[in-house]
PDB file of N, CA and C in Angstrom:
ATOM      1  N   UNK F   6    -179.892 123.604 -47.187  1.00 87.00           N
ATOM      2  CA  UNK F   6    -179.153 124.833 -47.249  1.00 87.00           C
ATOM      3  C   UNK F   6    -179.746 125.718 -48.315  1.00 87.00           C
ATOM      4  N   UNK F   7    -179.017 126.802 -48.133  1.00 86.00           N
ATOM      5  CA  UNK F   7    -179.477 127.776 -49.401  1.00 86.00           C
ATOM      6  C   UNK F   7    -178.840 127.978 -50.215  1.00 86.00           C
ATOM      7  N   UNK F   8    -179.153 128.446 -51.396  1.00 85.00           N
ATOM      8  CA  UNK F   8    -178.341 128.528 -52.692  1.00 85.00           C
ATOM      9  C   UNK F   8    -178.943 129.649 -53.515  1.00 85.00           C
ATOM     10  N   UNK F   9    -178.154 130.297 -54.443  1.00 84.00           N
ATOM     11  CA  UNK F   9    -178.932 131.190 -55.063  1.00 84.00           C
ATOM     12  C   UNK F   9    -180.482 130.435 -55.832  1.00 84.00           C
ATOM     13  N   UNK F  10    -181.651 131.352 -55.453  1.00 86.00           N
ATOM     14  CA  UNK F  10    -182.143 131.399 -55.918  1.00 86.00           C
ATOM     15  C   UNK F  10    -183.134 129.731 -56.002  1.00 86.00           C
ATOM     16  N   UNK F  11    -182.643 128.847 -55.063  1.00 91.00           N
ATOM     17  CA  UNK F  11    -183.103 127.885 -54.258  1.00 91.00           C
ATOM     18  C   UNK F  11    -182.946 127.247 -53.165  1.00 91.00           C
ATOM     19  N   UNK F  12    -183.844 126.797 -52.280  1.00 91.00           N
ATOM     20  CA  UNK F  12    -183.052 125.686 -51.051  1.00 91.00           C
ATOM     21  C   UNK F  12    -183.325 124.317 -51.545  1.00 91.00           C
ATOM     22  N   UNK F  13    -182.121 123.476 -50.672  1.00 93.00           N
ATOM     23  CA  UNK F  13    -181.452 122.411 -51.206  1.00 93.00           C
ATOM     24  C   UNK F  13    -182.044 121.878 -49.613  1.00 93.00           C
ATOM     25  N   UNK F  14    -182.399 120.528 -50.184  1.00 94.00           N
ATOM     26  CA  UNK F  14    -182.681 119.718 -48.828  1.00 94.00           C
ATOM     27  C   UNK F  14    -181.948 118.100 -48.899  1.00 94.00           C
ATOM     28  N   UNK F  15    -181.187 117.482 -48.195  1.00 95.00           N
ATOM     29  CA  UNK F  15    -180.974 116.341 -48.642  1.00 95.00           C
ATOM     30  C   UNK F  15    -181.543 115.488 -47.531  1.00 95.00           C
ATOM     31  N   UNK F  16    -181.049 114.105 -47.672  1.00 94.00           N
ATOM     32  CA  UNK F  16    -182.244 113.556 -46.557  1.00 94.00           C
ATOM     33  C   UNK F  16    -181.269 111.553 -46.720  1.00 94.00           C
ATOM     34  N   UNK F  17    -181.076 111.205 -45.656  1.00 94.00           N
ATOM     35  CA  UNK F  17    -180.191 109.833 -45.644  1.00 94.00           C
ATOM     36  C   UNK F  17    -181.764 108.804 -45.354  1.00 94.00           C
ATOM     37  N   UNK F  18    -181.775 108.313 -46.855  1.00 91.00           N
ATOM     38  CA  UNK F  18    -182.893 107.034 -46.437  1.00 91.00           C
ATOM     39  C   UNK F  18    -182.147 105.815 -46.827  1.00 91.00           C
ATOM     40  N   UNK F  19    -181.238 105.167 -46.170  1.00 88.00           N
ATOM     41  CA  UNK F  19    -180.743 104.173 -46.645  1.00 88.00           C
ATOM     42  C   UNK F  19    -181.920 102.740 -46.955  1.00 88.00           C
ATOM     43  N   UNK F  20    -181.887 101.899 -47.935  1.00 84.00           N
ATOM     44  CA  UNK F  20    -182.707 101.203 -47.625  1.00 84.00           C
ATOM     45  C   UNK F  20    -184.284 101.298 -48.609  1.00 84.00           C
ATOM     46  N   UNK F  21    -184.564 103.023 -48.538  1.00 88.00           N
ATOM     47  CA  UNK F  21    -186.018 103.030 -48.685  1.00 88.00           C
ATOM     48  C   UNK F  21    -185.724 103.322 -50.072  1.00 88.00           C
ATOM     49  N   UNK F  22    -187.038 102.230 -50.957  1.00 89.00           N
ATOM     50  CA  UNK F  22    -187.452 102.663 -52.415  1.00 89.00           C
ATOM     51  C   UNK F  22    -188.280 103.787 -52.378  1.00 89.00           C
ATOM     52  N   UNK F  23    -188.308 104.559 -54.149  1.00 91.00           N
ATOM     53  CA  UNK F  23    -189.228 105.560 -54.207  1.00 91.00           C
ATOM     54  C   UNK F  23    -190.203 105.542 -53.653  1.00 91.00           C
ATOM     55  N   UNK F  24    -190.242 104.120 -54.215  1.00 92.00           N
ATOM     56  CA  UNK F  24    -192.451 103.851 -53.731  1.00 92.00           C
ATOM     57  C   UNK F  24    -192.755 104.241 -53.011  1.00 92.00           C
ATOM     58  N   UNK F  25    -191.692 103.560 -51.561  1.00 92.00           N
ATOM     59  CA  UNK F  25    -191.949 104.140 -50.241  1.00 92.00           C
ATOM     60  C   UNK F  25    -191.659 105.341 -49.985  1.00 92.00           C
ATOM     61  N   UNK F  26    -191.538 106.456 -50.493  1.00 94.00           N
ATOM     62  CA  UNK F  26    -191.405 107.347 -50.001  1.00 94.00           C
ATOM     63  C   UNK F  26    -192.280 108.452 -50.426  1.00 94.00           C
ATOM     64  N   UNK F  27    -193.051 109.707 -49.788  1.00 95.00           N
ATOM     65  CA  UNK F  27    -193.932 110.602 -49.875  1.00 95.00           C
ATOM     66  C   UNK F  27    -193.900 111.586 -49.263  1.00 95.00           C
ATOM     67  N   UNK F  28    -193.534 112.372 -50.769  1.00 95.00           N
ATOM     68  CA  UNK F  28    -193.396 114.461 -50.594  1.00 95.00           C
ATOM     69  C   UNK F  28    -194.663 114.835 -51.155  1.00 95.00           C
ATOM     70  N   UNK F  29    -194.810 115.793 -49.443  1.00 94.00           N
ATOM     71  CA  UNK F  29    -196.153 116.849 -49.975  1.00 94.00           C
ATOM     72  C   UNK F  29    -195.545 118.461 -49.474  1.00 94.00           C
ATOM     73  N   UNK F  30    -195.601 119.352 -50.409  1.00 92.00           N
ATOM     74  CA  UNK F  30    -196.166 120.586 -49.802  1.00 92.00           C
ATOM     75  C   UNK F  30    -197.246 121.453 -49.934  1.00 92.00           C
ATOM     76  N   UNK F  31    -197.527 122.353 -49.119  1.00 91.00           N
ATOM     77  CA  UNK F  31    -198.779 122.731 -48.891  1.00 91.00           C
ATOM     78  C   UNK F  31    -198.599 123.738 -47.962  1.00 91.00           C
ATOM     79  N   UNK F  32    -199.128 125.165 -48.437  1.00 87.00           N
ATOM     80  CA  UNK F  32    -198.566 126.282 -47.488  1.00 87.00           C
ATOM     81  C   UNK F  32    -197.501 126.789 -46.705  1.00 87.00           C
ATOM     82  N   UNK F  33    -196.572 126.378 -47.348  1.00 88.00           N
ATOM     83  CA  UNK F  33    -195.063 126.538 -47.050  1.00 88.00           C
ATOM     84  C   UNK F  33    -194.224 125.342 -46.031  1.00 88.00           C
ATOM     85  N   UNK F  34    -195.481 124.676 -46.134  1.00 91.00           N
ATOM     86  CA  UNK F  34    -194.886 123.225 -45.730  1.00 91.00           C
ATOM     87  C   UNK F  34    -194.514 122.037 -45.916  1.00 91.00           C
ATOM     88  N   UNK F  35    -193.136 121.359 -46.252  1.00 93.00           N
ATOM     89  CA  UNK F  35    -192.697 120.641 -46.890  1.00 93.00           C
ATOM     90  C   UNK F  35    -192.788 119.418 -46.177  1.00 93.00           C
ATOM     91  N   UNK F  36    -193.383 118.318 -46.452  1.00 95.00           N
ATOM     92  CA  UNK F  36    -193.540 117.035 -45.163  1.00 95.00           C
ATOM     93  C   UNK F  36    -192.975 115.355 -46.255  1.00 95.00           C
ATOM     94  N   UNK F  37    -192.026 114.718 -45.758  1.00 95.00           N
ATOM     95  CA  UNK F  37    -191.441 113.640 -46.520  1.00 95.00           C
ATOM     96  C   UNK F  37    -191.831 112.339 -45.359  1.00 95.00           C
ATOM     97  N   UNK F  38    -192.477 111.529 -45.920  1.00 95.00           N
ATOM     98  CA  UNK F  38    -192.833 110.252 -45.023  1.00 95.00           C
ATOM     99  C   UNK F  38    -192.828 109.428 -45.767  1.00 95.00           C
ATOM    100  N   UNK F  39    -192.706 107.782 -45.434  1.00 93.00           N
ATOM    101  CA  UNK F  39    -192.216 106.968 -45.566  1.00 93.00           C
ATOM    102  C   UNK F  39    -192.616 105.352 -44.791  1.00 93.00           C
ATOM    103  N   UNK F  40    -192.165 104.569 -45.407  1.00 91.00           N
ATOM    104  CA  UNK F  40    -191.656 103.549 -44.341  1.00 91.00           C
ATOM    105  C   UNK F  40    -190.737 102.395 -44.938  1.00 91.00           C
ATOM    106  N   UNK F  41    -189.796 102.144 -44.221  1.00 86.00           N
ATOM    107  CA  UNK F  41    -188.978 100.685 -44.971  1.00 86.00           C
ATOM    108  C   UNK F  41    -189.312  99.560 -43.983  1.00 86.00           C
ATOM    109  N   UNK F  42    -188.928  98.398 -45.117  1.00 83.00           N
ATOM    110  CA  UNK F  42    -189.188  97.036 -44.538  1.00 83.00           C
ATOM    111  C   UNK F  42    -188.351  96.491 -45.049  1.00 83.00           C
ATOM    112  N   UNK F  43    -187.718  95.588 -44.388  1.00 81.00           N
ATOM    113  CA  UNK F  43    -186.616  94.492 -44.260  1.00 81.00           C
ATOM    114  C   UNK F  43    -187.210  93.384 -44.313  1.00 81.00           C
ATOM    115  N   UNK F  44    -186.625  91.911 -44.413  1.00 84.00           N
ATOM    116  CA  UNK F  44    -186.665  90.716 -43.905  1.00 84.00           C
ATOM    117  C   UNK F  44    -185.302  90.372 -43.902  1.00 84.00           C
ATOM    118  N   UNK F  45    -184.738  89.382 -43.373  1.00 86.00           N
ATOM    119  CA  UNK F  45    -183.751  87.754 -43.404  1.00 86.00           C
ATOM    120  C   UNK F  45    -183.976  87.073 -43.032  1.00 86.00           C
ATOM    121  N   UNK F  46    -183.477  85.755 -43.185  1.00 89.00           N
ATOM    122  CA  UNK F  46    -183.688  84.513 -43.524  1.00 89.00           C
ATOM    123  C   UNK F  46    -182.420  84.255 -43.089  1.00 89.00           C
ATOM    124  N   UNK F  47    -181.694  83.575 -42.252  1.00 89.00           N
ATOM    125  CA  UNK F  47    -180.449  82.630 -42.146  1.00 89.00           C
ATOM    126  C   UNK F  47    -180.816  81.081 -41.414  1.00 89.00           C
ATOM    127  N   UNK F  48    -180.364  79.796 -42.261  1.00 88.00           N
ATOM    128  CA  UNK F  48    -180.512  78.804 -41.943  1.00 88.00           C
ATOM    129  C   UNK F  48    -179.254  78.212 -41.642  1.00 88.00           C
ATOM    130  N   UNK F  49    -179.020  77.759 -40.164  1.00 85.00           N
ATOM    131  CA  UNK F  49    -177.740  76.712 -40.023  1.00 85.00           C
ATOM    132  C   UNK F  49    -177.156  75.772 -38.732  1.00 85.00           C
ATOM    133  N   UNK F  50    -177.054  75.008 -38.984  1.00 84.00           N
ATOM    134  CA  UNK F  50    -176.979  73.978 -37.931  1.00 84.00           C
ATOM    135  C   UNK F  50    -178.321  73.399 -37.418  1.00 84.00           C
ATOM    136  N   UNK F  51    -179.013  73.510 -38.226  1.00 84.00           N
ATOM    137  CA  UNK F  51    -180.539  72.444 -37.814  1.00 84.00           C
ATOM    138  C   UNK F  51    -181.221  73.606 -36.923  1.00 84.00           C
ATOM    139  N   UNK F  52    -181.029  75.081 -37.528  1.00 89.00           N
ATOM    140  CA  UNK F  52    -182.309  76.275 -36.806  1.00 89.00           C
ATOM    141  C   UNK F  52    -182.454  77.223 -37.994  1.00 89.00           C
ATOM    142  N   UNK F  53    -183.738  77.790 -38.344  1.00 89.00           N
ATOM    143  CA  UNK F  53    -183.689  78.427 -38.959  1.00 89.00           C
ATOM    144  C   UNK F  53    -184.369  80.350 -38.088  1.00 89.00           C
ATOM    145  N   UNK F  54    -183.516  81.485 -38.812  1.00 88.00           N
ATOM    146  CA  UNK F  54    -183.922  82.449 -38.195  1.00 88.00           C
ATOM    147  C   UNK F  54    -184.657  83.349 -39.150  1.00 88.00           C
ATOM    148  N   UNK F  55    -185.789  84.100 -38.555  1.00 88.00           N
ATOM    149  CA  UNK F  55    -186.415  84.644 -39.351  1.00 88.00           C
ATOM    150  C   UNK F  55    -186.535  86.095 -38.951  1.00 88.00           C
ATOM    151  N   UNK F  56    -186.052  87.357 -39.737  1.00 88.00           N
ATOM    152  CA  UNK F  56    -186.272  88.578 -38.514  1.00 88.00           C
ATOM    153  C   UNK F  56    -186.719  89.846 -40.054  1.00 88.00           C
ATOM    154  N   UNK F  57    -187.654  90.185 -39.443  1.00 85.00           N
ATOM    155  CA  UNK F  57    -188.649  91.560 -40.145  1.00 85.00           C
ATOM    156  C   UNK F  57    -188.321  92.460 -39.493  1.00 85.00           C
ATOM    157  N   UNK F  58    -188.176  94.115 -40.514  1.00 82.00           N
ATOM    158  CA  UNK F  58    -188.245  95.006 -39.859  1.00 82.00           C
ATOM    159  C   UNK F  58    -188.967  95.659 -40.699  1.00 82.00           C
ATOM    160  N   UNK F  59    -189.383  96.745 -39.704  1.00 84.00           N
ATOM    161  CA  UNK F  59    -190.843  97.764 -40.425  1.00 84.00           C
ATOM    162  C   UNK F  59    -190.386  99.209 -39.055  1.00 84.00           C
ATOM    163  N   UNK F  60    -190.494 100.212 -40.417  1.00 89.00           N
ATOM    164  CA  UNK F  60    -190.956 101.411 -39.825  1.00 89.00           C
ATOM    165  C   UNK F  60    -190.981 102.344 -40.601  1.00 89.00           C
ATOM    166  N   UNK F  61    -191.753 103.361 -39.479  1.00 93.00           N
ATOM    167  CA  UNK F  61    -192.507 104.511 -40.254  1.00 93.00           C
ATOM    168  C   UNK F  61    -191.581 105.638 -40.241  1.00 93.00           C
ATOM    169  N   UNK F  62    -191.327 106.646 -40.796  1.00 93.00           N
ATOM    170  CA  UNK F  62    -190.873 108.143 -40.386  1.00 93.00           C
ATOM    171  C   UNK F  62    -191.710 108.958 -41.085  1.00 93.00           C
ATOM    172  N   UNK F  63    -191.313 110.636 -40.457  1.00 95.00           N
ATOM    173  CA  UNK F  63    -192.038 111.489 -41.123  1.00 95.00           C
ATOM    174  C   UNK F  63    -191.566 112.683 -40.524  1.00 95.00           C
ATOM    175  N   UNK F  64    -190.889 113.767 -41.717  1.00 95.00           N
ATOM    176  CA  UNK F  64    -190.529 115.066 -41.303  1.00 95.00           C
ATOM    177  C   UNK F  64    -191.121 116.069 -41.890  1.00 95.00           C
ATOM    178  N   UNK F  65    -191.124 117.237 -40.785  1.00 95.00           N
ATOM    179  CA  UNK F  65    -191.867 118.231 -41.901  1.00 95.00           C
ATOM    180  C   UNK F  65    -190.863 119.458 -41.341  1.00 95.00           C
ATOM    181  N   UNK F  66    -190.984 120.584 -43.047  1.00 92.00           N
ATOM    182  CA  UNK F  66    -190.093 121.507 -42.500  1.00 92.00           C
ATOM    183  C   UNK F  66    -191.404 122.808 -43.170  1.00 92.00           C
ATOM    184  N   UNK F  67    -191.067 124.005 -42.298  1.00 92.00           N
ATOM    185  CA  UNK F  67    -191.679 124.779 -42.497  1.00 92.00           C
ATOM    186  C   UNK F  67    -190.552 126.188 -43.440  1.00 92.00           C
ATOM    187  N   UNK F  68    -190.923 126.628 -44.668  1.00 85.00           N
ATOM    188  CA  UNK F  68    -190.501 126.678 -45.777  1.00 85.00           C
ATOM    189  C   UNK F  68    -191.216 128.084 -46.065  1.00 85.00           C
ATOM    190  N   UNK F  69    -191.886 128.330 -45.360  1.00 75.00           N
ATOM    191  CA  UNK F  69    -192.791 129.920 -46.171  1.00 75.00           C
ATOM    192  C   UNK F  69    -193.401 129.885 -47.202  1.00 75.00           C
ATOM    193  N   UNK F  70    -194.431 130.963 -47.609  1.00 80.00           N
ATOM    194  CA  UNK F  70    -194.234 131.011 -48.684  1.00 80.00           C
ATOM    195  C   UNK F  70    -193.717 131.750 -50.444  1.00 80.00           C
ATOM    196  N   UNK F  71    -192.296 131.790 -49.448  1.00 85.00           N
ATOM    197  CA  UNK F  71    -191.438 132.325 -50.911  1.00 85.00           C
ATOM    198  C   UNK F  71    -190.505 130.948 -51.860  1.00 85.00           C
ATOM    199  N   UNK F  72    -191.222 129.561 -51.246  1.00 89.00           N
ATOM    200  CA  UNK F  72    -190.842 128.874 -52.185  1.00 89.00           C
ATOM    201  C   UNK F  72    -192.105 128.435 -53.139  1.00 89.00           C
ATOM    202  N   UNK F  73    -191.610 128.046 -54.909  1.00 90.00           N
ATOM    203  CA  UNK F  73    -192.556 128.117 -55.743  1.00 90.00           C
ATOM    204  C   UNK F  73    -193.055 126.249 -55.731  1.00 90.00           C
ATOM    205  N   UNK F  74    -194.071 126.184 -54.890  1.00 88.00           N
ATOM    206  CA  UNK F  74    -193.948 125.026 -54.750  1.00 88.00           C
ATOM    207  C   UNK F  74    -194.502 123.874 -56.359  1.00 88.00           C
ATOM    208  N   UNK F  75    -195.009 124.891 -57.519  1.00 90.00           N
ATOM    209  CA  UNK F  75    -194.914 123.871 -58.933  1.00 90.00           C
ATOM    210  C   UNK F  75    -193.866 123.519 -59.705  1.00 90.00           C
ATOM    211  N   UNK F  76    -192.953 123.942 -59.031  1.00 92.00           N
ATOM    212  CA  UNK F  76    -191.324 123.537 -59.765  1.00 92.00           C
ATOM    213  C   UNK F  76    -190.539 122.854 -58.603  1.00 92.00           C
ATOM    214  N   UNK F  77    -190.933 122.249 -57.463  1.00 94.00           N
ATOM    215  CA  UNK F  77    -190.211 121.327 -56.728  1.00 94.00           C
ATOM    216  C   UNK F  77    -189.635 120.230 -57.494  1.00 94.00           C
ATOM    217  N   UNK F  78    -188.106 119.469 -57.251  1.00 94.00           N
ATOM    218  CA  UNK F  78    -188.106 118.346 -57.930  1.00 94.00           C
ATOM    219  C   UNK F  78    -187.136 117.970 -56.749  1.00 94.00           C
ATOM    220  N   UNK F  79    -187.229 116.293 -56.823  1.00 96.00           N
ATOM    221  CA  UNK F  79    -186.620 115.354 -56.016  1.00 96.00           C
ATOM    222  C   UNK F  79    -185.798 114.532 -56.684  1.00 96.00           C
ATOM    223  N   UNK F  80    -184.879 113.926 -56.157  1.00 95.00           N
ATOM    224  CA  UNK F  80    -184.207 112.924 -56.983  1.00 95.00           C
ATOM    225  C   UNK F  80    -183.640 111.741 -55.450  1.00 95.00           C
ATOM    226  N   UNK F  81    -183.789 110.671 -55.629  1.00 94.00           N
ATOM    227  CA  UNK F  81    -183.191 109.207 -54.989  1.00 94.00           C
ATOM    228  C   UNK F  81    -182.391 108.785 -55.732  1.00 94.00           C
ATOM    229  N   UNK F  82    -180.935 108.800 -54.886  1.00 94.00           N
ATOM    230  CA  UNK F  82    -179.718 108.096 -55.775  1.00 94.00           C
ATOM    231  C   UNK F  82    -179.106 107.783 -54.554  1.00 94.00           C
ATOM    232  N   UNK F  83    -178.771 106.377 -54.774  1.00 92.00           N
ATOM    233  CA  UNK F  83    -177.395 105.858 -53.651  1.00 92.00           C
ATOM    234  C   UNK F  83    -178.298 106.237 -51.835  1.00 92.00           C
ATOM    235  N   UNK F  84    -179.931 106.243 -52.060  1.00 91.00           N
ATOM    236  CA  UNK F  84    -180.479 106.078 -50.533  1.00 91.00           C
ATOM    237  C   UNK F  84    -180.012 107.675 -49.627  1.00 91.00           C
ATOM    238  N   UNK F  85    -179.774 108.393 -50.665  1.00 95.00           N
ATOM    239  CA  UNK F  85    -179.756 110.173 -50.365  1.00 95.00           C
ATOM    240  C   UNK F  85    -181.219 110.840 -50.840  1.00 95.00           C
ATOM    241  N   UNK F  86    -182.232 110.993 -50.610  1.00 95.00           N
ATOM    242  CA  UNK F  86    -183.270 111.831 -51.077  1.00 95.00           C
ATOM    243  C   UNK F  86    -182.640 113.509 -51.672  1.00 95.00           C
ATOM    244  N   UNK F  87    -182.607 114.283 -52.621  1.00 95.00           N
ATOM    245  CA  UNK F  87    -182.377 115.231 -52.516  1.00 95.00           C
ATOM    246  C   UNK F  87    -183.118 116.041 -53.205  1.00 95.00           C
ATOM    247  N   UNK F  88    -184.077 116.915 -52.470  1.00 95.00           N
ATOM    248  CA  UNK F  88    -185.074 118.153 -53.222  1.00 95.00           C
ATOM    249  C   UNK F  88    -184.749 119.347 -53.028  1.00 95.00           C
ATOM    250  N   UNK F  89    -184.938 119.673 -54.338  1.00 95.00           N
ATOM    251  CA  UNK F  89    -184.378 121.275 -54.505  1.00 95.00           C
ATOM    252  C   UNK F  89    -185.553 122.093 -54.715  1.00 95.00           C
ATOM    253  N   UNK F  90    -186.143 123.066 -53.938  1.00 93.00           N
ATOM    254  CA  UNK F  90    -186.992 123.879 -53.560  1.00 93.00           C
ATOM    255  C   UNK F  90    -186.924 125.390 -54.211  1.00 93.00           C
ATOM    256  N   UNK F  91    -187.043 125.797 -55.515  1.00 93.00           N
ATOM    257  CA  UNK F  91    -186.913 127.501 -56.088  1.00 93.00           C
ATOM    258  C   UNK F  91    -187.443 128.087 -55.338  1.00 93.00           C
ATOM    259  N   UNK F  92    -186.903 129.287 -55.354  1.00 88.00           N
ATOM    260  CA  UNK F  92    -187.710 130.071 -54.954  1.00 88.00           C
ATOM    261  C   UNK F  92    -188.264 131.309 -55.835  1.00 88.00           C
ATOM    262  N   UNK F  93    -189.790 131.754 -55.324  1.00 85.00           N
ATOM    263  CA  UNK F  93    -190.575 132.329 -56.238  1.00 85.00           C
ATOM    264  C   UNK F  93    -189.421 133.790 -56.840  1.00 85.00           C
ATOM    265  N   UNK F  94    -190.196 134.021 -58.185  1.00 78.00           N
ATOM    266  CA  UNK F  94    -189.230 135.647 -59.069  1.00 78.00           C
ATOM    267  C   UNK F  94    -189.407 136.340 -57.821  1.00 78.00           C
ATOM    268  N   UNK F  95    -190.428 136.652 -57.401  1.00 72.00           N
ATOM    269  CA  UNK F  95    -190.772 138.134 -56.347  1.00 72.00           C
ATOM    270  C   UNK F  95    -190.064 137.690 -55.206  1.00 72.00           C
ATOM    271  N   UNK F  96    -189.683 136.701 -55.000  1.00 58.00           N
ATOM    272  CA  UNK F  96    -188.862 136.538 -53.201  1.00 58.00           C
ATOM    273  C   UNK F  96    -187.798 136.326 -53.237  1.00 58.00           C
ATOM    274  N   UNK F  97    -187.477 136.887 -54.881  1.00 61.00           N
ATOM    275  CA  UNK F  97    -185.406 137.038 -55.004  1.00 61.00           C
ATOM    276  C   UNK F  97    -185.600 138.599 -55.157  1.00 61.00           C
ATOM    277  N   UNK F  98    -183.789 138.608 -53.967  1.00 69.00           N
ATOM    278  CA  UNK F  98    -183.658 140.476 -53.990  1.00 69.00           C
ATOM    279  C   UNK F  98    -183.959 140.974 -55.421  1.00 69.00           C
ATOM    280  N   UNK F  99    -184.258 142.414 -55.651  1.00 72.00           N
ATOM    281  CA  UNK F  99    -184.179 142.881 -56.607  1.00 72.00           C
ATOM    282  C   UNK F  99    -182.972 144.081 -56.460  1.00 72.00           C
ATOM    283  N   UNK F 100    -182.716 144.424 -57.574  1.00 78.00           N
ATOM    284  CA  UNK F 100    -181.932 145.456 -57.367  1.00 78.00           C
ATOM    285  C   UNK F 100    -182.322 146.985 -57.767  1.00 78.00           C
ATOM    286  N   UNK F 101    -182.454 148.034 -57.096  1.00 80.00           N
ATOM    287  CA  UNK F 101    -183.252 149.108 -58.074  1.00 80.00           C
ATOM    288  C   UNK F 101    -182.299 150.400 -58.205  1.00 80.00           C
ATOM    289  N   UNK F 102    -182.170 150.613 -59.061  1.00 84.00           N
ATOM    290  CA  UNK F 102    -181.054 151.515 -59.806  1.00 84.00           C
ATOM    291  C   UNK F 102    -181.878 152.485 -59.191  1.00 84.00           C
ATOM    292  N   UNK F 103    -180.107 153.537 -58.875  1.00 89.00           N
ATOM    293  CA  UNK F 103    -180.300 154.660 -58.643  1.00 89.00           C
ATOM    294  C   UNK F 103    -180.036 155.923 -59.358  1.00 89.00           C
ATOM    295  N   UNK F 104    -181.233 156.565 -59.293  1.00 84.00           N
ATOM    296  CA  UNK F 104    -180.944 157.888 -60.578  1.00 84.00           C
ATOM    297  C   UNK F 104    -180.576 158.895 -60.052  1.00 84.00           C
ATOM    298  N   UNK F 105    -179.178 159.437 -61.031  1.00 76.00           N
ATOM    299  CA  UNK F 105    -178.475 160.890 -60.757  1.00 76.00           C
ATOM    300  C   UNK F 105    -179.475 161.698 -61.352  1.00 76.00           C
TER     301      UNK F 105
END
């Protein structure tokens, strides 16, 4: 969404560590990829089960360029990604006084 004077992006990675995860932008394009991996293990009654999971994602959003992309910051809390995107001085309204 938008907000003064930045956009707000949030993003549900349940599961995925920082490590795994990778923000690039580049010409007004914001791209977040990834991958998580699972295992379990349950042993009982004389069988044991073994089950892996693996996968990839990858989104990209197109962003212009009136965001300042050297002041991007991200934060991972509770498996929510959330980056907040400024936007540049010159691509906030200005206001220009009018003379009597």
């Amino acid at each position: 969404w938008e907000e003064e004077g930045a956009y707000r992006l949030e993003a549900d990675l349940p599961g995925v560590e920082e490590k795994d995860i990778k923000l690039e932008f580049e010409n007004g394009l914001l791209s977040i990829s990834g991958e998580k991996k699972a295992s379990s293990e349950k042993q009982e009654k004389g069988h044991l089960r073994r089950e892996r999971f693996y996968g990839q994602f990858k989104r990209s959003f197109r962003l212009g360029q009136e965001v300042n992309g050297d002041k991007i910051q991200a934060q991972l809390k509770n498996g929510i990604l959330v980056v907040t995107l400024p936007k540049k001085e010159e691509s906030k309204p200005k206001l220009i006084p009018i003379a009597s």
